[in-house]
Each structure stands twice: as structure tokens, then as C-alpha cells.
Amino acid sequence: MLRWYGSGLPEDPAAPWVSFNFVASIDGAATLNGRSGGLGNAQDQRVFQLLRRHADVIVVGAATIRAEGYGGALLSEEAQRWRTSRGLAGHPPLAIVSGTLNLNPAHEVFARAPVRPLIFTVASAPAERREALSGVADVVLVGGESLDVGLLVGELASRGLFRIHSEGGPTLLGTFQAADRVDELCLTISPLLAGGSGPRISTVAGPGTAGSGTGQAAHTMALAQILKADSMLFLRYLRPGSQIPEAAR
């Protein structure tokens, strides 16, 4: 029942495909006690891992790195063997998006990385932080004062990384949403009433209010797949008109 594929993918294998994966409670919270992990269960983790194994690159915001960890291998040995048997790199690189470069070069996400990470930032980020992080990751500029999503996607494509899989957080999804670059959203609905004032899965900043979450960037998505495990619901939405190759059904 949990056979799940994380990429609808265009027919052209060299066309970038941007997929996001999130979990939310039934009352709309994206975190429980400050972390998304508390909303999931074993079935959710199974889907989480299946989505990762198809990725050319895993893209994550810096705030998610600080909150969730991400140190060491992100795929199991079995998943890495699955990838290599299909001609893929054993482990996809991790790409971290940060406008301020508020990241510790000694963090385990760098120290234990199976593949040298990428960091996407902007020209306005502190030069001393960029220099310090350059020793543990490839730091790439993708904008001046704010993130240019088109440049980021283009940089990944230039490295042969077309299947772009992101695990958040809300600000990153909101930025891609505002740029209309979300091709796929895999959303787990957790059967919890979380309460509180936790964030939604997407935070879209309005003009001149970077990161404030006051703006809107509404886009219609088409429901492509529904799975259920106990009371956990797994929803897969695609950009309208996207075609799913028969091999990925």
C-alpha cells in the first residue's frame, strides 16, 4: 500500500523537476514542539525515504538544518544500493539554502556528509561566513539581496541535478511558490490536532517584507495520488498538465 514514487517528472529527463515533501497536522500545523518529526510515524518515514531515493539532490533551508539535524547519510544502505543498481549516484548531495549563512562549519551536516554539500546564498550574505563555509561546502551565489529561484534551479541543472527534492522549510517552499517553481507537492496529513501557533507548510513573504509571511502566491495543483495507512493520509499533487511516465506510476 505504501508503494510511492516521489517524482512525476516531465518526459524530458533533462528538464528540472522541483518536488517538495511536507507533513502537517489535520489542523494545519507544520511542526509539533518546534519540529516536523513529531507529526510523523513509521509509515510517514517509509514514504519520506522512498521520496529521497529518487532525488538527484536534496534541497533544505538552513532553519530546517538547525532544527532537524541532517548529519550523516540521509539514505539507508539498501536505498543506496537501489540507486547504484539503476545507474544513479549512491547518495545525492545535500543543498542548503541560506540568505544569511547562519551555519556552523563544524556542524555534523558538514563533518559527516557522505557527499560534499552545496550552499546556495546571496551576495549580501556576510563575506566572512561565506569564506568559512567554503572550506566544508561549495558555496554558490544565486542572487543579490534575495534568492533567485531560477538561478538556483539553473545551477543545479548545470551540475546534472534535475530531480530536485526539497524537505522544507516553510520559507523555502514559499519562495519557490512565489516564483511558480513547484512541480510537485507530497503532503502527509497527520491525524493530530496540534493546536498552538505553529507555522503552516508555506510562508510567502510580501513585497518588501522578506520572510514576514504576509504575502500570497496562490497556485492550483492537481491531485494525482492518495494513499492511506491507518489514520495517516498521503497526498500527492502535481502541477496541472504534468504527465507521469508509465514507469513512475
Tab-separated table of C-alpha atoms in Angstrom:
chain	number	residue	atom	x	y	z
A	1	MET	CA	0.000	0.000	0.000
A	2	LEU	CA	2.936	2.320	0.594
A	3	ARG	CA	4.460	1.941	-2.843
A	4	TRP	CA	5.133	5.576	-3.543
A	5	TYR	CA	7.115	7.426	-6.188
A	6	GLY	CA	8.361	10.914	-5.469
A	7	SER	CA	8.620	12.249	-8.978
A	8	GLY	CA	6.010	12.640	-11.639
A	9	LEU	CA	8.817	14.018	-13.820
A	10	PRO	CA	8.462	15.539	-17.266
A	11	GLU	CA	9.081	13.297	-20.261
A	12	ASP	CA	12.331	15.215	-20.931
A	13	PRO	CA	14.876	13.795	-18.429
A	14	ALA	CA	16.988	16.949	-18.767
A	15	ALA	CA	14.140	19.235	-17.669
A	16	PRO	CA	14.347	20.278	-13.984
A	17	TRP	CA	11.588	18.923	-11.749
A	18	VAL	CA	11.048	20.517	-8.325
A	19	SER	CA	9.312	18.387	-5.702
A	20	PHE	CA	8.539	19.293	-2.073
A	21	ASN	CA	7.685	16.950	0.780
A	22	PHE	CA	5.904	18.107	3.949
A	23	VAL	CA	3.869	16.793	6.846
A	24	ALA	CA	1.072	18.729	8.542
A	25	SER	CA	-1.463	18.080	11.294
A	26	ILE	CA	-5.178	17.994	10.483
A	27	ASP	CA	-5.477	21.498	11.958
A	28	GLY	CA	-2.724	22.821	9.679
A	29	ALA	CA	0.403	22.867	11.866
A	30	ALA	CA	3.700	22.030	10.160
A	31	THR	CA	5.526	21.321	13.426
A	32	LEU	CA	4.909	19.831	16.867
A	33	ASN	CA	7.059	21.274	19.655
A	34	GLY	CA	9.147	23.070	17.047
A	35	ARG	CA	9.910	20.045	14.858
A	36	SER	CA	8.146	18.316	11.999
A	37	GLY	CA	9.266	14.849	13.111
A	38	GLY	CA	6.710	14.716	15.907
A	39	LEU	CA	3.885	14.701	13.355
A	40	GLY	CA	5.025	11.542	11.551
A	41	ASN	CA	5.123	7.815	12.210
A	42	ALA	CA	6.761	4.717	10.696
A	43	GLN	CA	4.616	4.849	7.537
A	44	ASP	CA	5.439	8.508	7.039
A	45	GLN	CA	9.141	7.730	7.408
A	46	ARG	CA	8.806	4.976	4.804
A	47	VAL	CA	7.353	7.431	2.289
A	48	PHE	CA	9.968	10.003	3.330
A	49	GLN	CA	12.763	7.579	2.442
A	50	LEU	CA	11.148	6.486	-0.838
A	51	LEU	CA	10.979	10.103	-1.961
A	52	ARG	CA	14.646	10.649	-1.176
A	53	ARG	CA	15.891	7.674	-3.148
A	54	HIS	CA	14.679	9.155	-6.459
A	55	ALA	CA	16.357	12.534	-5.949
A	56	ASP	CA	19.372	13.935	-7.776
A	57	VAL	CA	19.716	16.485	-4.967
A	58	ILE	CA	18.021	17.140	-1.617
A	59	VAL	CA	17.387	20.856	-1.007
A	60	VAL	CA	16.786	22.127	2.529
A	61	GLY	CA	16.598	25.548	4.164
A	62	ALA	CA	19.156	26.450	6.823
A	63	ALA	CA	16.491	26.765	9.531
A	64	THR	CA	15.447	23.166	8.877
A	65	ILE	CA	19.070	22.049	9.193
A	66	ARG	CA	19.322	23.783	12.566
A	67	ALA	CA	16.026	22.334	13.803
A	68	GLU	CA	16.150	18.803	12.389
A	69	GLY	CA	19.854	17.931	12.213
A	70	TYR	CA	20.595	16.180	8.886
A	71	GLY	CA	24.008	14.845	9.926
A	72	GLY	CA	25.461	11.789	8.191
A	73	ALA	CA	23.947	9.631	5.447
A	74	LEU	CA	20.362	10.526	4.549
A	75	LEU	CA	19.679	7.245	2.757
A	76	SER	CA	19.936	3.690	4.072
A	77	GLU	CA	22.486	1.286	2.624
A	78	GLU	CA	19.632	-0.572	0.904
A	79	ALA	CA	18.433	2.662	-0.720
A	80	GLN	CA	21.955	3.483	-1.873
A	81	ARG	CA	22.284	0.022	-3.454
A	82	TRP	CA	18.915	0.582	-5.160
A	83	ARG	CA	20.246	3.819	-6.650
A	84	THR	CA	23.570	2.433	-7.865
A	85	SER	CA	21.814	-0.559	-9.461
A	86	ARG	CA	19.941	1.962	-11.607
A	87	GLY	CA	22.977	3.985	-12.604
A	88	LEU	CA	22.430	6.777	-10.065
A	89	ALA	CA	24.987	8.149	-7.634
A	90	GLY	CA	24.809	6.190	-4.400
A	91	HIS	CA	23.947	9.247	-2.325
A	92	PRO	CA	22.510	12.547	-3.605
A	93	PRO	CA	24.219	15.729	-2.457
A	94	LEU	CA	22.542	17.971	0.092
A	95	ALA	CA	21.973	21.583	-0.981
A	96	ILE	CA	21.386	24.081	1.833
A	97	VAL	CA	19.695	27.418	1.130
A	98	SER	CA	20.611	30.320	3.422
A	99	GLY	CA	20.427	34.065	2.880
A	100	THR	CA	22.468	34.897	5.980
A	101	LEU	CA	24.795	31.861	6.132
A	102	ASN	CA	23.925	31.370	9.786
A	103	LEU	CA	25.500	27.923	9.754
A	104	ASN	CA	28.289	26.420	11.848
A	105	PRO	CA	31.080	24.957	9.670
A	106	ALA	CA	31.642	22.351	12.407
A	107	HIS	CA	28.018	21.140	12.252
A	108	GLU	CA	27.680	17.414	11.620
A	109	VAL	CA	25.813	18.135	8.385
A	110	PHE	CA	29.240	19.081	7.014
A	111	ALA	CA	31.527	16.932	9.164
A	112	ARG	CA	29.638	13.693	8.416
A	113	ALA	CA	28.420	14.436	4.896
A	114	PRO	CA	28.786	11.428	2.541
A	115	VAL	CA	28.921	13.887	-0.389
A	116	ARG	CA	30.307	17.421	-0.223
A	117	PRO	CA	27.275	19.693	0.337
A	118	LEU	CA	26.240	22.723	-1.670
A	119	ILE	CA	25.220	26.009	-0.070
A	120	PHE	CA	23.115	28.474	-2.046
A	121	THR	CA	23.242	32.032	-0.763
A	122	VAL	CA	23.083	35.657	-1.890
A	123	ALA	CA	25.717	38.333	-2.436
A	124	SER	CA	24.558	40.277	0.631
A	125	ALA	CA	25.490	37.403	2.966
A	126	PRO	CA	28.470	38.163	5.258
A	127	ALA	CA	31.729	37.590	3.370
A	128	GLU	CA	33.472	36.107	6.424
A	129	ARG	CA	30.781	33.450	6.793
A	130	ARG	CA	30.994	32.629	3.101
A	131	GLU	CA	34.764	32.170	3.406
A	132	ALA	CA	34.447	29.963	6.494
A	133	LEU	CA	31.814	27.730	4.920
A	134	SER	CA	33.735	27.409	1.663
A	135	GLY	CA	36.065	25.011	3.441
A	136	VAL	CA	33.290	22.472	4.057
A	137	ALA	CA	30.893	23.056	1.143
A	138	ASP	CA	30.613	24.538	-2.330
A	139	VAL	CA	29.119	27.999	-1.768
A	140	VAL	CA	27.171	29.320	-4.762
A	141	LEU	CA	25.649	32.801	-5.171
A	142	VAL	CA	22.118	32.802	-6.558
A	143	GLY	CA	21.005	36.385	-6.139
A	144	GLY	CA	21.955	39.792	-4.785
A	145	GLU	CA	19.718	40.770	-1.868
A	146	SER	CA	17.213	37.921	-2.259
A	147	LEU	CA	17.182	34.378	-3.579
A	148	ASP	CA	16.696	33.981	-7.330
A	149	VAL	CA	14.932	30.627	-7.664
A	150	GLY	CA	15.562	30.480	-11.404
A	151	LEU	CA	19.306	30.869	-10.850
A	152	LEU	CA	19.256	28.168	-8.166
A	153	VAL	CA	17.419	25.680	-10.377
A	154	GLY	CA	19.723	26.552	-13.271
A	155	GLU	CA	22.834	25.996	-11.147
A	156	LEU	CA	21.580	22.562	-10.131
A	157	ALA	CA	20.734	21.683	-13.727
A	158	SER	CA	24.221	22.742	-14.859
A	159	ARG	CA	25.580	20.095	-12.466
A	160	GLY	CA	23.270	17.431	-13.892
A	161	LEU	CA	20.961	17.607	-10.872
A	162	PHE	CA	17.496	17.706	-12.440
A	163	ARG	CA	15.353	15.808	-9.913
A	164	ILE	CA	15.212	18.440	-7.193
A	165	HIS	CA	13.671	17.163	-3.967
A	166	SER	CA	13.110	19.589	-1.103
A	167	GLU	CA	12.137	18.889	2.500
A	168	GLY	CA	11.488	22.478	3.513
A	169	GLY	CA	11.091	24.503	5.477
A	170	PRO	CA	8.085	26.776	5.016
A	171	THR	CA	10.100	29.813	3.906
A	172	LEU	CA	11.823	27.788	1.188
A	173	LEU	CA	8.526	26.402	-0.110
A	174	GLY	CA	7.044	29.902	-0.019
A	175	THR	CA	9.963	31.282	-2.036
A	176	PHE	CA	9.621	28.597	-4.713
A	177	GLN	CA	5.844	29.014	-4.639
A	178	ALA	CA	6.154	32.768	-5.236
A	179	ALA	CA	8.441	32.028	-8.216
A	180	ASP	CA	5.929	29.431	-9.541
A	181	ARG	CA	8.574	26.702	-9.491
A	182	VAL	CA	6.750	23.971	-7.553
A	183	ASP	CA	6.085	20.998	-9.849
A	184	GLU	CA	5.083	18.518	-7.161
A	185	LEU	CA	3.989	18.515	-3.526
A	186	CYS	CA	3.858	15.328	-1.467
A	187	LEU	CA	1.898	16.098	1.688
A	188	THR	CA	1.364	13.794	4.653
A	189	ILE	CA	-1.691	14.611	6.761
A	190	SER	CA	-1.077	13.513	10.349
A	191	PRO	CA	-4.172	12.625	12.425
A	192	LEU	CA	-3.236	15.069	15.164
A	193	LEU	CA	-4.872	18.229	16.448
A	194	ALA	CA	-1.646	20.051	17.220
A	195	GLY	CA	-3.097	23.333	18.469
A	196	GLY	CA	-0.802	26.220	19.289
A	197	SER	CA	0.529	28.721	16.775
A	198	GLY	CA	2.876	26.518	14.760
A	199	PRO	CA	3.747	27.530	11.182
A	200	ARG	CA	1.962	26.354	8.063
A	201	ILE	CA	3.933	24.406	5.460
A	202	SER	CA	4.409	27.554	3.345
A	203	THR	CA	5.429	31.082	4.295
A	204	VAL	CA	5.253	33.557	1.418
A	205	ALA	CA	6.727	36.998	2.009
A	206	GLY	CA	5.006	40.056	0.612
A	207	PRO	CA	6.801	42.829	-1.323
A	208	GLY	CA	9.450	44.427	0.842
A	209	THR	CA	8.734	42.096	3.748
A	210	ALA	CA	11.239	39.290	3.217
A	211	GLY	CA	10.359	36.356	5.412
A	212	SER	CA	7.367	38.064	7.008
A	213	GLY	CA	4.819	35.673	5.534
A	214	THR	CA	2.323	38.454	4.749
A	215	GLY	CA	2.094	37.819	1.010
A	216	GLN	CA	0.213	35.298	-1.090
A	217	ALA	CA	1.200	33.263	-4.141
A	218	ALA	CA	-1.778	31.044	-4.900
A	219	HIS	CA	-1.374	28.275	-7.489
A	220	THR	CA	-3.716	25.445	-8.340
A	221	MET	CA	-2.301	21.920	-8.076
A	222	ALA	CA	-3.837	18.696	-9.378
A	223	LEU	CA	-4.367	15.739	-7.047
A	224	ALA	CA	-2.521	12.771	-8.569
A	225	GLN	CA	-2.379	10.130	-5.834
A	226	ILE	CA	-3.896	9.277	-2.455
A	227	LEU	CA	-2.618	6.648	-0.031
A	228	LYS	CA	-3.881	5.758	3.434
A	229	ALA	CA	-2.156	3.899	6.265
A	230	ASP	CA	-4.230	3.606	9.437
A	231	SER	CA	-5.292	7.221	10.027
A	232	MET	CA	-2.336	8.755	8.181
A	233	LEU	CA	-3.145	10.210	4.757
A	234	PHE	CA	-0.593	10.695	1.963
A	235	LEU	CA	-1.452	13.150	-0.801
A	236	ARG	CA	0.490	13.812	-3.971
A	237	TYR	CA	-0.188	16.943	-6.009
A	238	LEU	CA	1.297	17.847	-9.383
A	239	ARG	CA	1.421	20.997	-11.450
A	240	PRO	CA	-1.645	20.882	-13.743
A	241	GLY	CA	-0.814	19.271	-17.075
A	242	SER	CA	2.192	17.326	-15.770
A	243	GLN	CA	2.491	13.883	-17.273
A	244	ILE	CA	3.574	10.896	-15.200
A	245	PRO	CA	5.568	8.388	-17.277
A	246	GLU	CA	4.167	4.860	-17.090
A	247	ALA	CA	7.339	3.629	-15.333
A	248	ALA	CA	6.721	6.033	-12.440
A	249	ARG	CA	3.087	5.123	-11.782
